[in-house]
Short mmCIF file of C-alpha atoms in Angstrom, two decimals:
data_model
loop_
_atom_site.label_atom_id
_atom_site.label_comp_id
_atom_site.label_asym_id
_atom_site.label_seq_id
_atom_site.Cartn_x
_atom_site.Cartn_y
_atom_site.Cartn_z
CA MET A 417 0.00 0.00 0.00
CA LYS A 418 1.42 3.39 -1.03
CA ASN A 419 1.18 6.21 1.46
CA LEU A 420 0.35 9.74 0.35
CA VAL A 421 1.28 12.08 3.20
CA ILE A 422 -0.30 15.54 3.28
CA LEU A 423 1.43 17.95 5.63
CA GLY A 424 -1.09 20.59 6.64
CA GLY A 425 -4.87 20.55 6.61
CA GLY A 426 -5.22 24.05 5.19
CA TYR A 427 -7.11 25.20 2.10
CA GLY A 428 -4.85 23.30 -0.30
CA GLY A 429 -4.81 20.10 1.76
CA MET A 430 -8.59 20.12 2.06
CA ARG A 431 -9.01 20.57 -1.69
CA ILE A 432 -6.68 17.61 -2.32
CA LEU A 433 -8.90 15.43 -0.12
CA GLN A 434 -12.06 16.72 -1.78
CA ARG A 435 -10.82 15.77 -5.24
CA LEU A 436 -9.31 12.39 -4.36
CA LEU A 437 -12.30 11.19 -2.32
CA PRO A 438 -14.33 9.17 -2.80
CA ASN A 439 -13.64 8.07 -6.39
CA GLN A 440 -10.12 9.04 -7.50
CA LEU A 441 -8.05 7.37 -4.77
CA PRO A 442 -6.62 4.09 -6.12
CA ASP A 443 -7.18 0.95 -4.08
CA ASP A 444 -3.45 0.66 -3.33
CA VAL A 445 -3.05 4.20 -1.94
CA SER A 446 -3.77 5.40 1.59
CA ILE A 447 -3.58 8.96 2.92
CA THR A 448 -1.98 10.29 6.08
CA LEU A 449 -3.03 13.83 6.92
CA VAL A 450 -0.80 15.64 9.40
CA ASP A 451 -1.78 18.78 11.27
CA ARG A 452 -1.16 20.29 14.67
CA VAL A 453 -4.90 20.58 15.42
CA PRO A 454 -7.78 18.11 14.77
CA TYR A 455 -9.74 20.31 12.36
CA HIS A 456 -9.36 22.50 9.30
CA CYS A 457 -8.99 26.16 10.27
CA LEU A 458 -10.44 29.05 8.29
CA LYS A 459 -7.30 31.13 8.49
CA THR A 460 -8.77 33.99 6.48
CA GLU A 461 -11.09 34.62 9.43
CA PHE A 462 -8.50 34.63 12.22
CA TYR A 463 -8.60 38.44 12.33
CA ALA A 464 -12.26 38.26 13.49
CA LEU A 465 -11.44 35.57 16.06
CA ALA A 466 -8.66 37.76 17.47
CA ALA A 467 -10.95 40.80 17.53
CA GLY A 468 -13.68 38.88 19.34
CA THR A 469 -16.45 39.31 16.76
CA ILE A 470 -16.78 35.59 16.03
CA SER A 471 -16.34 32.55 18.24
CA ASP A 472 -13.76 29.80 17.95
CA GLN A 473 -16.22 27.30 16.46
CA HIS A 474 -16.86 29.58 13.47
CA VAL A 475 -13.31 29.10 12.19
CA ARG A 476 -13.21 25.30 12.52
CA VAL A 477 -14.30 22.68 9.97
CA PRO A 478 -13.94 18.94 10.66
CA PHE A 479 -11.56 16.92 8.51
CA PRO A 480 -13.27 14.40 6.22
CA SER A 481 -13.67 10.83 7.45
CA HIS A 482 -12.69 7.91 5.22
CA PRO A 483 -11.45 4.34 5.86
CA ARG A 484 -8.13 5.05 4.11
CA ILE A 485 -7.39 8.40 5.77
CA GLU A 486 -5.27 8.37 8.89
CA LEU A 487 -5.18 11.62 10.85
CA LYS A 488 -1.98 12.36 12.75
CA TYR A 489 -1.49 15.33 15.04
CA GLY A 490 1.80 16.80 16.13
CA GLU A 491 4.58 19.28 15.56
CA ILE A 492 6.87 18.42 12.65
CA ASN A 493 10.60 18.54 13.38
CA ALA A 494 12.04 17.87 9.94
CA ILE A 495 11.35 16.60 6.43
CA ASP A 496 13.99 14.13 5.21
CA LEU A 497 13.73 14.04 1.41
CA GLU A 498 16.46 11.38 1.06
CA GLN A 499 14.97 8.92 3.57
CA LYS A 500 11.41 9.91 2.57
CA GLN A 501 10.28 10.39 6.13
CA ILE A 502 8.75 13.01 8.41
CA SER A 503 10.11 13.44 11.94
CA PHE A 504 7.99 14.57 14.91
CA GLU A 505 8.52 15.69 18.46
CA GLY A 506 8.20 12.62 20.70
CA GLN A 507 6.61 10.42 18.03
CA GLU A 508 7.68 7.82 15.51
CA PRO A 509 8.50 9.17 12.03
CA ILE A 510 6.17 8.70 9.06
CA ILE A 511 7.40 7.14 5.82
CA TYR A 512 5.87 8.47 2.61
CA ASP A 513 5.72 7.43 -1.03
CA ASP A 514 4.24 10.73 -2.18
CA LEU A 515 4.38 13.91 -0.13
CA ILE A 516 2.41 17.16 -0.32
CA ILE A 517 3.84 20.01 1.76
CA GLY A 518 1.20 22.59 2.64
CA LEU A 519 2.36 23.78 6.04
CA GLY A 520 1.58 27.44 5.53
CA CYS A 521 3.45 30.41 6.87
CA GLU A 522 4.51 32.24 9.97
CA ASP A 523 5.18 35.87 10.79
CA LYS A 524 8.18 37.54 9.19
CA TYR A 525 9.76 40.00 11.61
CA HIS A 526 12.29 41.56 9.21
CA GLN A 527 15.04 41.25 11.85
CA VAL A 528 13.36 43.84 14.06
CA PRO A 529 14.73 43.23 17.59
CA GLY A 530 12.05 42.14 20.04
CA ALA A 531 9.26 41.83 17.45
CA ASP A 532 8.97 38.07 17.83
CA GLN A 533 8.98 38.30 21.62
CA PHE A 534 6.77 41.29 22.42
CA THR A 535 4.03 41.24 19.77
CA PHE A 536 0.88 39.21 19.30
CA SER A 537 0.06 37.27 16.13
CA ILE A 538 -2.89 35.88 14.17
CA GLN A 539 -0.95 33.34 12.09
CA THR A 540 -2.28 30.21 13.83
CA ILE A 541 -5.52 29.49 15.62
CA GLU A 542 -3.64 29.16 18.91
CA LYS A 543 -1.96 32.54 18.43
CA ALA A 544 -5.23 34.16 17.35
CA ARG A 545 -6.85 32.84 20.54
CA ASN A 546 -4.02 34.28 22.63
CA THR A 547 -4.37 37.60 20.84
CA TYR A 548 -8.10 37.62 21.54
CA GLN A 549 -7.49 36.98 25.23
CA ALA A 550 -4.97 39.81 25.41
CA LEU A 551 -7.15 42.31 23.53
CA ASN A 552 -10.34 41.27 25.30
CA ASN A 553 -8.73 41.80 28.71
CA LEU A 554 -7.57 45.35 27.99
CA SER A 555 -9.12 48.03 30.15
CA PRO A 556 -11.24 50.80 28.57
CA GLY A 557 -9.18 53.49 26.91
CA SER A 558 -6.23 51.19 26.20
CA VAL A 559 -4.12 51.85 23.12
CA VAL A 560 -3.41 49.09 20.59
CA ALA A 561 -0.76 49.13 17.86
CA ILE A 562 -1.20 47.02 14.72
CA VAL A 563 2.00 46.81 12.68
CA GLY A 564 1.36 46.20 8.98
CA ALA A 565 -1.50 47.60 6.89
CA GLY A 566 -1.96 44.88 4.34
CA LEU A 567 -5.19 42.90 4.17
CA SER A 568 -4.76 41.20 7.56
CA GLY A 569 -3.85 44.37 9.41
CA VAL A 570 -6.69 46.35 7.89
CA GLU A 571 -9.28 43.67 8.64
CA LEU A 572 -8.04 43.25 12.21
CA ALA A 573 -8.05 47.00 12.84
CA SER A 574 -11.58 47.47 11.49
CA GLU A 575 -12.98 44.44 13.30
CA LEU A 576 -11.35 45.40 16.59
CA ASN A 577 -12.68 48.93 16.20
CA GLU A 578 -16.17 47.45 15.87
CA SER A 579 -15.69 45.00 18.74
CA ARG A 580 -14.08 47.42 21.21
CA LYS A 581 -15.14 51.00 20.55
CA ASP A 582 -13.47 51.95 23.82
CA LEU A 583 -9.97 51.15 22.50
CA LYS A 584 -7.67 53.51 20.63
CA ILE A 585 -6.19 51.78 17.59
CA LYS A 586 -3.11 52.89 15.68
CA LEU A 587 -2.27 51.18 12.38
CA PHE A 588 1.36 51.40 11.25
CA ASP A 589 2.35 51.05 7.60
CA ARG A 590 5.72 51.57 5.95
CA GLY A 591 4.24 52.91 2.70
CA ASN A 592 2.75 56.24 1.68
CA PHE A 593 -0.71 54.67 1.83
CA ILE A 594 -2.22 51.47 3.19
CA LEU A 595 -3.13 48.39 1.10
CA SER A 596 -0.32 49.08 -1.36
CA ALA A 597 -1.19 45.92 -3.35
CA PHE A 598 -4.63 47.34 -4.18
CA PRO A 599 -5.67 50.16 -6.52
CA GLU A 600 -5.46 53.65 -5.04
CA LYS A 601 -9.25 53.96 -5.14
CA LEU A 602 -9.60 51.14 -2.64
CA SER A 603 -6.79 52.43 -0.42
CA THR A 604 -8.45 55.84 -0.29
CA TYR A 605 -11.84 54.31 0.51
CA VAL A 606 -10.40 52.29 3.40
CA GLU A 607 -8.38 55.23 4.73
CA ASN A 608 -11.54 57.37 4.73
CA TRP A 609 -13.40 54.61 6.59
CA PHE A 610 -10.68 54.52 9.25
CA ASP A 611 -10.70 58.30 9.53
CA THR A 612 -14.48 58.32 10.01
CA ASN A 613 -14.27 55.57 12.62
CA GLY A 614 -11.41 57.01 14.63
CA VAL A 615 -8.59 54.61 13.72
CA ASP A 616 -5.24 56.38 13.36
CA ILE A 617 -3.02 55.48 10.39
CA ILE A 618 0.73 56.10 10.70
CA ASN A 619 2.20 56.05 7.20
CA ASN A 620 5.89 55.84 6.27
CA ALA A 621 6.53 53.97 9.50
CA ASN A 622 9.87 52.33 10.18
CA ILE A 623 9.66 49.98 13.16
CA THR A 624 13.22 49.64 14.45
CA ARG A 625 12.69 47.88 17.77
CA VAL A 626 10.01 46.40 20.00
CA GLU A 627 10.11 46.11 23.77
CA GLU A 628 7.38 45.08 26.17
CA ASN A 629 4.49 47.48 25.40
CA VAL A 630 6.88 49.82 23.59
CA LEU A 631 7.13 50.27 19.83
CA TYR A 632 10.02 52.22 18.31
CA ASN A 633 9.02 54.04 15.13
CA HIS A 634 12.07 55.69 13.52
CA ASP A 635 13.79 54.95 16.85
CA VAL A 636 11.20 57.05 18.72
CA PRO A 637 9.54 55.03 21.53
CA MET A 638 5.74 54.89 21.72
CA ASP A 639 3.84 53.22 24.57
CA PHE A 640 1.03 50.76 23.92
CA ASP A 641 -1.07 48.36 25.95
CA ALA A 642 -0.84 45.68 23.23
CA ILE A 643 1.06 45.32 19.94
CA VAL A 644 -0.10 43.00 17.13
CA TRP A 645 2.22 42.10 14.24
CA THR A 646 0.76 41.65 10.73
CA ALA A 647 3.75 42.95 8.76
CA GLY A 648 4.66 40.09 6.47
CA ILE A 649 4.86 36.32 6.26
CA GLN A 650 7.40 33.63 5.40
CA PRO A 651 7.25 29.84 4.97
CA VAL A 652 7.39 27.86 8.21
CA LYS A 653 10.86 27.01 9.51
CA VAL A 654 10.72 23.31 8.60
CA VAL A 655 10.33 24.35 4.94
CA ARG A 656 12.96 27.07 5.17
CA ASP A 657 15.35 24.39 6.45
CA LEU A 658 14.90 22.18 3.37
CA ASN A 659 18.02 21.91 1.24
CA VAL A 660 16.27 22.79 -2.01
CA GLU A 661 16.19 25.80 -4.32
CA LYS A 662 14.14 28.72 -3.01
CA ASP A 663 13.24 32.22 -4.18
CA ASN A 664 14.19 35.42 -2.35
CA GLN A 665 11.11 35.02 -0.12
CA GLY A 666 12.24 31.58 1.07
CA ARG A 667 9.54 29.78 -0.93
CA VAL A 668 10.35 26.52 -2.70
CA VAL A 669 11.00 26.71 -6.46
CA LEU A 670 8.90 24.11 -8.31
CA THR A 671 8.42 22.48 -11.70
CA PRO A 672 5.23 23.23 -13.69
CA HIS A 673 3.79 20.09 -12.04
CA HIS A 674 4.27 21.66 -8.58
CA ASN A 675 6.90 19.15 -7.47
CA ILE A 676 10.45 19.85 -6.31
CA PRO A 677 12.85 19.62 -9.29
CA GLY A 678 14.47 16.19 -9.38
CA ASN A 679 11.92 14.79 -6.92
CA GLU A 680 8.62 14.05 -8.64
CA ASN A 681 7.11 12.57 -5.48
CA VAL A 682 7.27 15.75 -3.39
CA TYR A 683 4.82 18.59 -4.07
CA VAL A 684 4.61 21.98 -2.40
CA LEU A 685 1.52 24.18 -2.29
CA GLY A 686 0.23 27.35 -0.71
CA ASP A 687 2.40 29.80 1.21
CA CYS A 688 5.49 27.59 0.90
CA ALA A 689 5.44 27.51 -2.94
CA SER A 690 7.19 29.99 -5.22
CA LEU A 691 4.54 31.17 -7.68
CA PRO A 692 3.96 34.37 -9.71
CA TYR A 693 1.08 35.39 -7.44
CA ALA A 694 0.68 36.55 -3.87
CA PRO A 695 -0.14 33.65 -1.51
CA SER A 696 -3.86 33.12 -0.95
CA ALA A 697 -6.41 30.43 -0.16
CA GLN A 698 -7.59 30.56 -3.79
CA LEU A 699 -4.08 29.98 -5.07
CA ALA A 700 -3.54 26.99 -2.79
CA GLU A 701 -6.82 25.46 -3.97
CA GLY A 702 -5.88 26.07 -7.61
CA GLN A 703 -2.56 24.33 -7.08
CA ALA A 704 -4.31 21.44 -5.34
CA GLU A 705 -6.56 20.88 -8.36
CA GLN A 706 -3.54 20.54 -10.64
CA ILE A 707 -1.55 18.39 -8.20
CA VAL A 708 -4.42 15.89 -8.05
CA GLN A 709 -4.37 15.61 -11.84
CA VAL A 710 -0.64 14.88 -11.74
CA LEU A 711 -0.96 12.32 -8.93
CA VAL A 712 -3.78 10.41 -10.58
CA LYS A 713 -1.90 10.22 -13.89
CA ARG A 714 1.29 9.03 -12.22
CA TRP A 715 -0.55 6.47 -10.07
CA ASN A 716 -2.07 5.08 -13.26
CA GLY A 717 1.34 4.81 -14.93
CA GLU A 718 0.55 7.64 -17.34
CA GLU A 719 2.43 10.78 -18.21
CA PRO A 720 1.11 13.86 -16.36
CA PRO A 721 -0.24 16.78 -18.36
CA GLN A 722 2.48 18.59 -20.27
CA SER A 723 1.31 21.96 -18.96
CA PHE A 724 -1.53 23.67 -17.18
CA GLN A 725 -3.49 26.80 -17.84
CA PRO A 726 -2.53 29.60 -15.43
CA ILE A 727 -4.48 29.41 -12.19
CA LYS A 728 -7.41 31.81 -12.43
CA LEU A 729 -7.89 33.93 -9.34
CA LYS A 730 -11.37 35.40 -9.06
CA GLY A 731 -10.34 38.31 -6.89
CA VAL A 732 -9.89 39.29 -3.28
CA LEU A 733 -12.34 40.64 -0.71
CA GLY A 734 -11.72 42.34 2.61
CA SER A 735 -14.01 43.38 5.43
CA LEU A 736 -14.40 46.64 7.27
CA GLY A 737 -16.38 45.40 10.24
CA LYS A 738 -19.65 43.59 9.65
CA LYS A 739 -21.32 46.12 7.32
CA HIS A 740 -18.67 47.40 4.95
CA GLY A 741 -15.97 45.91 2.76
CA PHE A 742 -13.72 46.36 -0.24
CA GLY A 743 -12.11 44.22 -2.88
CA LEU A 744 -11.28 43.36 -6.46
CA LEU A 745 -13.45 41.13 -8.63
CA ALA A 746 -12.00 40.47 -12.07
CA ASP A 747 -9.75 43.51 -11.49
CA ARG A 748 -12.82 45.66 -10.82
CA PRO A 749 -12.79 47.57 -7.51
CA ILE A 750 -15.87 47.20 -5.33
CA THR A 751 -16.61 48.85 -2.00
CA GLY A 752 -19.29 49.14 0.64
CA ARG A 753 -22.03 46.79 1.75
CA VAL A 754 -22.01 44.69 -1.45
CA ALA A 755 -18.35 43.73 -0.96
CA ARG A 756 -19.04 42.68 2.64
CA LEU A 757 -22.10 40.62 1.65
CA LEU A 758 -20.09 38.89 -1.07
CA LYS A 759 -17.35 37.95 1.38
CA SER A 760 -19.89 36.60 3.88
CA GLY A 761 -21.61 34.60 1.14
CA ILE A 762 -18.37 33.05 -0.10
CA LEU A 763 -17.46 32.04 3.43
CA TRP A 764 -20.89 30.47 3.96
CA VAL A 765 -20.62 28.47 0.72
CA TYR A 766 -17.12 27.27 1.65
CA LYS A 767 -18.22 26.09 5.09
CA TYR A 768 -21.33 24.44 3.63
CA HIS A 769 -19.31 22.40 1.12
CA ASN A 770 -16.54 21.51 3.55
CA GLY A 771 -18.39 21.15 6.84
#
């Protein structure tokens, strides 16, 4: 019996399972799914969990049940590509025949001293819970710093503003305007929303150091009651430690079939993969669709497809609290209530089909 090991039950891992089960998994192949928690987490909603506007159960979806799926929980120590095994803390290693690495990302601190030690995070469900506890326990009038004004930082700031009107929120961004990856129209709309709702934006920030409850912007100390870091991501350490070719972001360089060059049995998807797009749940799912095609062909002794069409991304949506939003659909900017309703609808459909 061949063993397909999937590291990470994120958006890509779940799509792999969806496509292989129940009809495309050969009789001589079993699946081992490895994750640190016993459920699929809706990572795109961790900002709301941290802000306290949704409960823990709203960001959890059970893994599928199947006679040939084994679920294994634990923290991965290392991936040995030569021995074809996965090492764990305090557990026996797993041997694989085919491997899919979808372990996601962690915060990137850009070598800012103290940032990893004195800031809160929303990169895992455990860290988002801890952030919620810290923010929820703040006394009225407390001041919160959010470092990084990309999608995650903006959504967290807006949701926290809605959840805790008594807090003073300051959003730090290194650029001239927030949401630099979006059209200026959307950035302006979101900045106006923050201005109307009393969230301060500090542009052209340069965070040089972090101490306990102290943030140094251009070496000038500023006191805060809590500091949350949303200023960049990088592949998890176990992937960064792999002795394979990577891009300047530390993501693994792949063949058109999404496997590591020279190792057709090891695939990488999601935040760990070097692709010509920004990491997203949509991208991981698009990769997963193509990886399944390659696996099925190879399992059947056939040549995989010569090439794939570029993965089509439908757009991106962000929330500004529960009533407003912004985004791009087919490169068309949308704002306001419609954008928020669309995001809520997409989330509902996802949970319905996966839950």
